[in-house]
PDB file of C-alpha atoms in Angstrom:
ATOM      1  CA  UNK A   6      84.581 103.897 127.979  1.00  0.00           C
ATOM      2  CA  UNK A   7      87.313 106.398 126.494  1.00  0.00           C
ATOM      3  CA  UNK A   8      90.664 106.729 128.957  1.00  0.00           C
ATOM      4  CA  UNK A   9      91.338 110.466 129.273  1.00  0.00           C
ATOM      5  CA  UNK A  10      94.977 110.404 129.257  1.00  0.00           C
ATOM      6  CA  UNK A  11      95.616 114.823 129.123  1.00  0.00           C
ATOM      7  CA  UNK A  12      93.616 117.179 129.649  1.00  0.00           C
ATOM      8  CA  UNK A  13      93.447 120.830 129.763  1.00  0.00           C
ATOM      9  CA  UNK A  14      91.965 124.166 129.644  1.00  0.00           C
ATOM     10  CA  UNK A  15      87.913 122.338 129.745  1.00  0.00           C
ATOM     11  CA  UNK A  16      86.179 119.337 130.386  1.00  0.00           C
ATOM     12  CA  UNK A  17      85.641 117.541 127.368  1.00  0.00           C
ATOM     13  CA  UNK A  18      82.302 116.686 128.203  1.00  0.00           C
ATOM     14  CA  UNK A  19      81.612 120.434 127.902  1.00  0.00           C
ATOM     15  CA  UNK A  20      82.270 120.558 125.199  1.00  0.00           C
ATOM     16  CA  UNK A  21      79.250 121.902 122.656  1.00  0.00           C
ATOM     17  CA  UNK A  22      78.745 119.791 119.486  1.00  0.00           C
ATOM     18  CA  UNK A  23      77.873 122.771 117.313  1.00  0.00           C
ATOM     19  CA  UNK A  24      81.059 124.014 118.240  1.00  0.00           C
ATOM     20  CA  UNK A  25      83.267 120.943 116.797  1.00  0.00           C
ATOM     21  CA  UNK A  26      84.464 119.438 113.961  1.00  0.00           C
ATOM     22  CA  UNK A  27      86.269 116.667 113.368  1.00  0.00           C
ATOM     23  CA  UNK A  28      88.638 115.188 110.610  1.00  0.00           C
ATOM     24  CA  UNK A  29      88.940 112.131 108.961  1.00  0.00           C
ATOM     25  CA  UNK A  30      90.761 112.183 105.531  1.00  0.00           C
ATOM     26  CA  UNK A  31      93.223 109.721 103.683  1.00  0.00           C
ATOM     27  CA  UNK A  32      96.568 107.613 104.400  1.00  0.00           C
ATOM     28  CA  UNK A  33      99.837 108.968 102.811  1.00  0.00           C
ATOM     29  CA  UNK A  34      99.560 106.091  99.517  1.00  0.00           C
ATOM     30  CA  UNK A  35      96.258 108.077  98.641  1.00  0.00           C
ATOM     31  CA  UNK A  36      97.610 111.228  98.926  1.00  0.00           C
ATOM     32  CA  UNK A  37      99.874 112.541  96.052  1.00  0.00           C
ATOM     33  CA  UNK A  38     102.967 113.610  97.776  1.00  0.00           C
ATOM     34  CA  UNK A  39     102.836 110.231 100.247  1.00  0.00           C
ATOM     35  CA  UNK A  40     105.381 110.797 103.047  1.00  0.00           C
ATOM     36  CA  UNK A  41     106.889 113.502 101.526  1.00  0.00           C
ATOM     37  CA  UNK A  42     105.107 116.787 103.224  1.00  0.00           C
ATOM     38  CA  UNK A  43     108.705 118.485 101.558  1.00  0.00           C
ATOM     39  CA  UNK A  44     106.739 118.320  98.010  1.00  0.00           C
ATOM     40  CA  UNK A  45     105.750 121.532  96.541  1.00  0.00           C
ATOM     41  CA  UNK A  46     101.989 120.261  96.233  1.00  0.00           C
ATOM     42  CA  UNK A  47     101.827 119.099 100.273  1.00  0.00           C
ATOM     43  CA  UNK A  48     102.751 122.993 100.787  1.00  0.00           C
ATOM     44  CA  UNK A  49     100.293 123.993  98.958  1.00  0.00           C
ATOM     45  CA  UNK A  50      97.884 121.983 100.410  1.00  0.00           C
ATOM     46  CA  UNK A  51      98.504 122.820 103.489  1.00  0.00           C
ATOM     47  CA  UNK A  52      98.239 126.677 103.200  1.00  0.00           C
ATOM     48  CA  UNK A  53      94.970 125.516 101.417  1.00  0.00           C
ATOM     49  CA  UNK A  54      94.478 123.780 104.466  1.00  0.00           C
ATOM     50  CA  UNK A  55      95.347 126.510 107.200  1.00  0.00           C
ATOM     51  CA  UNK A  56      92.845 128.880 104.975  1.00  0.00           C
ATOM     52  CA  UNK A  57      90.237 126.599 105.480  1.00  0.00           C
ATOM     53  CA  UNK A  58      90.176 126.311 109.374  1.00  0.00           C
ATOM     54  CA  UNK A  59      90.748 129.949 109.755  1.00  0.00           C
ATOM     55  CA  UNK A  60      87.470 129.987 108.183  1.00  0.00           C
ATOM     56  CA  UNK A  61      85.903 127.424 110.472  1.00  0.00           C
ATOM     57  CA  UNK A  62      86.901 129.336 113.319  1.00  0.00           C
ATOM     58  CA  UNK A  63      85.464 132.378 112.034  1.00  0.00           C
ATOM     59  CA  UNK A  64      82.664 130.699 111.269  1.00  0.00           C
ATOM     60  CA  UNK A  65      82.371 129.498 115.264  1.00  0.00           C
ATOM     61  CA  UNK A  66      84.225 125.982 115.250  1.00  0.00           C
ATOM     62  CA  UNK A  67      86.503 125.870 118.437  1.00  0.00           C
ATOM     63  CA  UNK A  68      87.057 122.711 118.719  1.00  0.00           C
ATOM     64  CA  UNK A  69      88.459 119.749 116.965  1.00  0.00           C
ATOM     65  CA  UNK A  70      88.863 116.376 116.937  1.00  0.00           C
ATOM     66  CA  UNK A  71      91.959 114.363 115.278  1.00  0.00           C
ATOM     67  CA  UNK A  72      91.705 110.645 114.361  1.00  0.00           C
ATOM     68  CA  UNK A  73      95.475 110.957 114.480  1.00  0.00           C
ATOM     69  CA  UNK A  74      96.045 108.574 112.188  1.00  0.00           C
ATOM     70  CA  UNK A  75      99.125 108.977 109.296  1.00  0.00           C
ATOM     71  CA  UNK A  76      98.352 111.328 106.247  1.00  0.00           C
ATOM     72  CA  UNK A  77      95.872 113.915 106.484  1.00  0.00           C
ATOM     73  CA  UNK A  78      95.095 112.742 110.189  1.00  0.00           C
ATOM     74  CA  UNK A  79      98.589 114.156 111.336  1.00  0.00           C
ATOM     75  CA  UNK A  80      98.886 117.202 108.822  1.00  0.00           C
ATOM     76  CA  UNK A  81      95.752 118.293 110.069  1.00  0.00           C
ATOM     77  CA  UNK A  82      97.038 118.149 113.658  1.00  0.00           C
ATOM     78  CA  UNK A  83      99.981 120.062 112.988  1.00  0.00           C
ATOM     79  CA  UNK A  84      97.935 123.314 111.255  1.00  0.00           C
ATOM     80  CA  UNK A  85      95.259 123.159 114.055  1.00  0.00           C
ATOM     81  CA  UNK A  86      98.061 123.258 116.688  1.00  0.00           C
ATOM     82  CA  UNK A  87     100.150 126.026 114.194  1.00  0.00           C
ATOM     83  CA  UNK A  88      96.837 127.979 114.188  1.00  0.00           C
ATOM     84  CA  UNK A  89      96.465 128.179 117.591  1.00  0.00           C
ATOM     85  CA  UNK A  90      99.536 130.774 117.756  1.00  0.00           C
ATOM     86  CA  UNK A  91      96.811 133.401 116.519  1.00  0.00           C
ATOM     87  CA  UNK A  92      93.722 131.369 118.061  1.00  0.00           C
ATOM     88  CA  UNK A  93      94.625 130.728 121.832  1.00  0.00           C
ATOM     89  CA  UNK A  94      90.649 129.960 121.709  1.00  0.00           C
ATOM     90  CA  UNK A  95      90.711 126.441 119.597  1.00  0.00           C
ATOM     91  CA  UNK A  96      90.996 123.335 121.091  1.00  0.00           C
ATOM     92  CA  UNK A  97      92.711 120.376 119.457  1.00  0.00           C
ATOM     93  CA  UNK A  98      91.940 116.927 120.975  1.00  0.00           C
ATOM     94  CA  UNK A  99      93.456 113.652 119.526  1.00  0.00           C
ATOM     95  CA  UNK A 100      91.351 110.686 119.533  1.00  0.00           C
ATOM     96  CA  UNK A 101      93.213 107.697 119.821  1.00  0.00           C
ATOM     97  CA  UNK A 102      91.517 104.130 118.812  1.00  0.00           C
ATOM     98  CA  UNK A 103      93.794 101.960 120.595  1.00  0.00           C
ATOM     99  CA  UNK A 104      97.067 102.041 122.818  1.00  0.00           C
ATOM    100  CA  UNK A 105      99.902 102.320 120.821  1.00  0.00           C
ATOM    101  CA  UNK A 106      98.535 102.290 117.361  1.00  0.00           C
ATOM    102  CA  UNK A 107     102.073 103.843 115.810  1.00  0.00           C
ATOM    103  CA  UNK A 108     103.447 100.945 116.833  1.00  0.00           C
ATOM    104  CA  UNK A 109     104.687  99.339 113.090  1.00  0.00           C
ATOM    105  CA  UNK A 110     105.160 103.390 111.691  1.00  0.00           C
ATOM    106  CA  UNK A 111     108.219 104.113 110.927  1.00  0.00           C
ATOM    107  CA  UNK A 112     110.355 105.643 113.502  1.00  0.00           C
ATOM    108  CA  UNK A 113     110.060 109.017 111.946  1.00  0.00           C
ATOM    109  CA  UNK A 114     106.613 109.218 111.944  1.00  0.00           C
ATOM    110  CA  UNK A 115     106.446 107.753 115.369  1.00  0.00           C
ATOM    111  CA  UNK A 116     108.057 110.643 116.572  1.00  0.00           C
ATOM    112  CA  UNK A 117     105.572 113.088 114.830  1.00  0.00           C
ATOM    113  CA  UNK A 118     102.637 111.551 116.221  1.00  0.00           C
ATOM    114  CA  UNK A 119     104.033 111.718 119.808  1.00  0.00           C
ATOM    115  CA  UNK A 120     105.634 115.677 119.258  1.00  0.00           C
ATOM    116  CA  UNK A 121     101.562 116.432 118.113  1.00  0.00           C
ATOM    117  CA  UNK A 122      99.858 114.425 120.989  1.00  0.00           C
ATOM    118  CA  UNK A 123     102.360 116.650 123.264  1.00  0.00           C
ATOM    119  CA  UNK A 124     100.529 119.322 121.992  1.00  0.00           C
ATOM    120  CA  UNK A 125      97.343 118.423 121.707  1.00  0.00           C
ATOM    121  CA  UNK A 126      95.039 119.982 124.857  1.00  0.00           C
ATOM    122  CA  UNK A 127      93.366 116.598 125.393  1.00  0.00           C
ATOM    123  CA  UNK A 128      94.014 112.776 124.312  1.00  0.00           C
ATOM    124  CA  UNK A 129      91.282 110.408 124.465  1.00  0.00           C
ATOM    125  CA  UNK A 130      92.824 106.737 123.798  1.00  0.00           C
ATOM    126  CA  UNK A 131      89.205 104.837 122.913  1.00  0.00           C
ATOM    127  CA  UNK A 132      90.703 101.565 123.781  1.00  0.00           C
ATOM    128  CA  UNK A 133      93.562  99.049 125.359  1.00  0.00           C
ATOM    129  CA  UNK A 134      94.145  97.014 122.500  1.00  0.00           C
ATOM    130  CA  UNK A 135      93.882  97.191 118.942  1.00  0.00           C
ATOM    131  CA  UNK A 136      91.040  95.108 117.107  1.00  0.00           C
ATOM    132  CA  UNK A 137      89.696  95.187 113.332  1.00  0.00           C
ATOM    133  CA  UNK A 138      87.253  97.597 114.211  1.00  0.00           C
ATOM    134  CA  UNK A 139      88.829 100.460 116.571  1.00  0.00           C
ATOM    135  CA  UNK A 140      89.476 102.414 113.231  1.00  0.00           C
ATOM    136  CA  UNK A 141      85.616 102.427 112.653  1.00  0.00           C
ATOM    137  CA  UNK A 142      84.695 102.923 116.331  1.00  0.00           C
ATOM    138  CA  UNK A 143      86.827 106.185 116.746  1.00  0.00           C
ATOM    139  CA  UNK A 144      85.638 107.785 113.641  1.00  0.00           C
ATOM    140  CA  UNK A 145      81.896 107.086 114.955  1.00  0.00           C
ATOM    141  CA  UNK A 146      82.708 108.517 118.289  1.00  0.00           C
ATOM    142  CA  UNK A 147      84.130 111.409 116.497  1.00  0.00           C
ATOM    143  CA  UNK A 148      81.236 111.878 114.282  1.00  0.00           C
ATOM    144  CA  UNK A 149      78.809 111.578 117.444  1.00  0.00           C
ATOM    145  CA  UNK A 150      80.711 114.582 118.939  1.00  0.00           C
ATOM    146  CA  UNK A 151      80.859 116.950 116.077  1.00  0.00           C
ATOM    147  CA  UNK A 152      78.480 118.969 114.056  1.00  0.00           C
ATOM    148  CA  UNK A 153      80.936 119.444 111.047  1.00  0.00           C
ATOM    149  CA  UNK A 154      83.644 116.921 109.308  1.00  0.00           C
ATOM    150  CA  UNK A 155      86.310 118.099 107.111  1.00  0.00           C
ATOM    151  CA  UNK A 156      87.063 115.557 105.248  1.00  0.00           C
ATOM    152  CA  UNK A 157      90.633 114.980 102.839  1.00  0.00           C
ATOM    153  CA  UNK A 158      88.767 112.645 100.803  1.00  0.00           C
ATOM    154  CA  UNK A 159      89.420 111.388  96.875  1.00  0.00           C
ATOM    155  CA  UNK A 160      86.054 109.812  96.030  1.00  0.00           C
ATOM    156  CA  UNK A 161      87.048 106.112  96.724  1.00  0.00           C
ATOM    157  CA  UNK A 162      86.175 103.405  98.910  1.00  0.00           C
ATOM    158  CA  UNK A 163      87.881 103.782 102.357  1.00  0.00           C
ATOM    159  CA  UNK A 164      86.962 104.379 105.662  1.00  0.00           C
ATOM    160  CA  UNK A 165      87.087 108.241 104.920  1.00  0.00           C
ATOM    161  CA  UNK A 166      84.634 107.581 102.745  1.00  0.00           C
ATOM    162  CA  UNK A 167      82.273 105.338 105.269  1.00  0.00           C
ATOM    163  CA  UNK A 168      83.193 108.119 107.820  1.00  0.00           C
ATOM    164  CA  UNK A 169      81.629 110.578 105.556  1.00  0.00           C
ATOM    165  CA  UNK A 170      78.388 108.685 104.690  1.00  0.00           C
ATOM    166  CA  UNK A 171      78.287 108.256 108.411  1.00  0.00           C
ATOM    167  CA  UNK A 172      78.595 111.700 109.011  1.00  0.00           C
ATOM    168  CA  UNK A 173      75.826 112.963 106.466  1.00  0.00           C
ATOM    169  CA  UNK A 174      73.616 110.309 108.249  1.00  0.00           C
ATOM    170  CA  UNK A 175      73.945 112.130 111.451  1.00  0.00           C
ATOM    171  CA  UNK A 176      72.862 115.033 109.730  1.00  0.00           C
ATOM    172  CA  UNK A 177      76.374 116.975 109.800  1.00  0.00           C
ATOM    173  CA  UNK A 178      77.947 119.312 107.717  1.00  0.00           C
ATOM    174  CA  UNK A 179      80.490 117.811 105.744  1.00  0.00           C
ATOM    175  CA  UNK A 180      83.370 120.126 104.239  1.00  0.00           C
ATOM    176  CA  UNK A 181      85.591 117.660 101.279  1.00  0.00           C
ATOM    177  CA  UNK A 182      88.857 118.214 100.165  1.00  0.00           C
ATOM    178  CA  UNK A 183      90.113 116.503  97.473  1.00  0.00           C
ATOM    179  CA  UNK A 184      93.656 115.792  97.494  1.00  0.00           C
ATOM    180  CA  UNK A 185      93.902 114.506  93.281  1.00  0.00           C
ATOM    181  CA  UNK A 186      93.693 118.600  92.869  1.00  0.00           C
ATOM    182  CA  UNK A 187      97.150 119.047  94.344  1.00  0.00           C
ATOM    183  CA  UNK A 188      98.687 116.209  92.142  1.00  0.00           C
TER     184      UNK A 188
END
């Protein structure tokens, strides 16, 4: 049973599948700028990436659901919660596998992750402790409550990629980004 640690503005379990997406997308070592968001390609991307869910809000997607893992979990975060500026109507939710899974990050990224679960509306943690599987188990639970994924994904094995063969399974609509076209 998810802990609901925040929560505003609605109920999550109002929340209406066909209006939700969620992300799942690549680590910084399979992305070509890594940790460096500075890189002229990670800007790109990003604008790329802020076109993209003005688009899904237009097209009726109000809320979303963050795997907030490092990579495209995090930069993902950051333009949903830079979007809602102009959209006061989205709402961002991180879903957390396990209690403290930042814990070996390094310290800078630590403190990202905790400045974007400040501003998330709601934080579901999925579990105490971390096992093998509490990757796999929040991207399922994420899938189950969404109707669309957008997916930072490069074509090779990973749990992005299980996510998305997960995802088509379940009959959603699956929106890919490849990140080898920013390189």
């Amino acid at each position: 049973m998810p802990l609901f640690n925040k929560t505003k503005k609605k109920v999550l379990e109002d929340l209406l599948i066909e209006e939700t997406a969620c992300l799942t997308g690549h680590r910084p070592k399979s992305l070509p700028w890594g940790y460096n968001e500075e890189k002229e390609n990670c800007i790109r991307f990003k604008k790329d990436l802020y076109k993209l869910f003005t688009g899904a809000i237009e097209y009726g997607l109000k809320n979303y659901m963050v795997g907030m893992a490092e990579g495209f979990d995090m930069i993902g975060c950051e333009t949903l919660i830079n979007l809602k500026k102009n959209h006061k109507e989205i709402f961002v939710i991180a879903v957390v596998p396990c209690k403290n899974q930042e814990i070996k990050w390094k310290p800078e990224q630590q403190k990202k992750y905790h400045t974007l679960l400040k501003k998330c509306d709601a934080v579901i943690i999925l579990q105490e402790e971390y096992t093998t599987d509490c990757m796999n188990k929040r991207n399922k639970y994420m899938v189950e409550h969404s109707s669309v994924v957008i997916a930072c994904y490069n074509g090779k094995p990973s749990g992005t990629g299980n996510t998305i063969r997960f995802a088509k399974e379940k009959g959603c609509k699956v929106r890919i980004i490849n990140p080898d076209e920013y390189k």
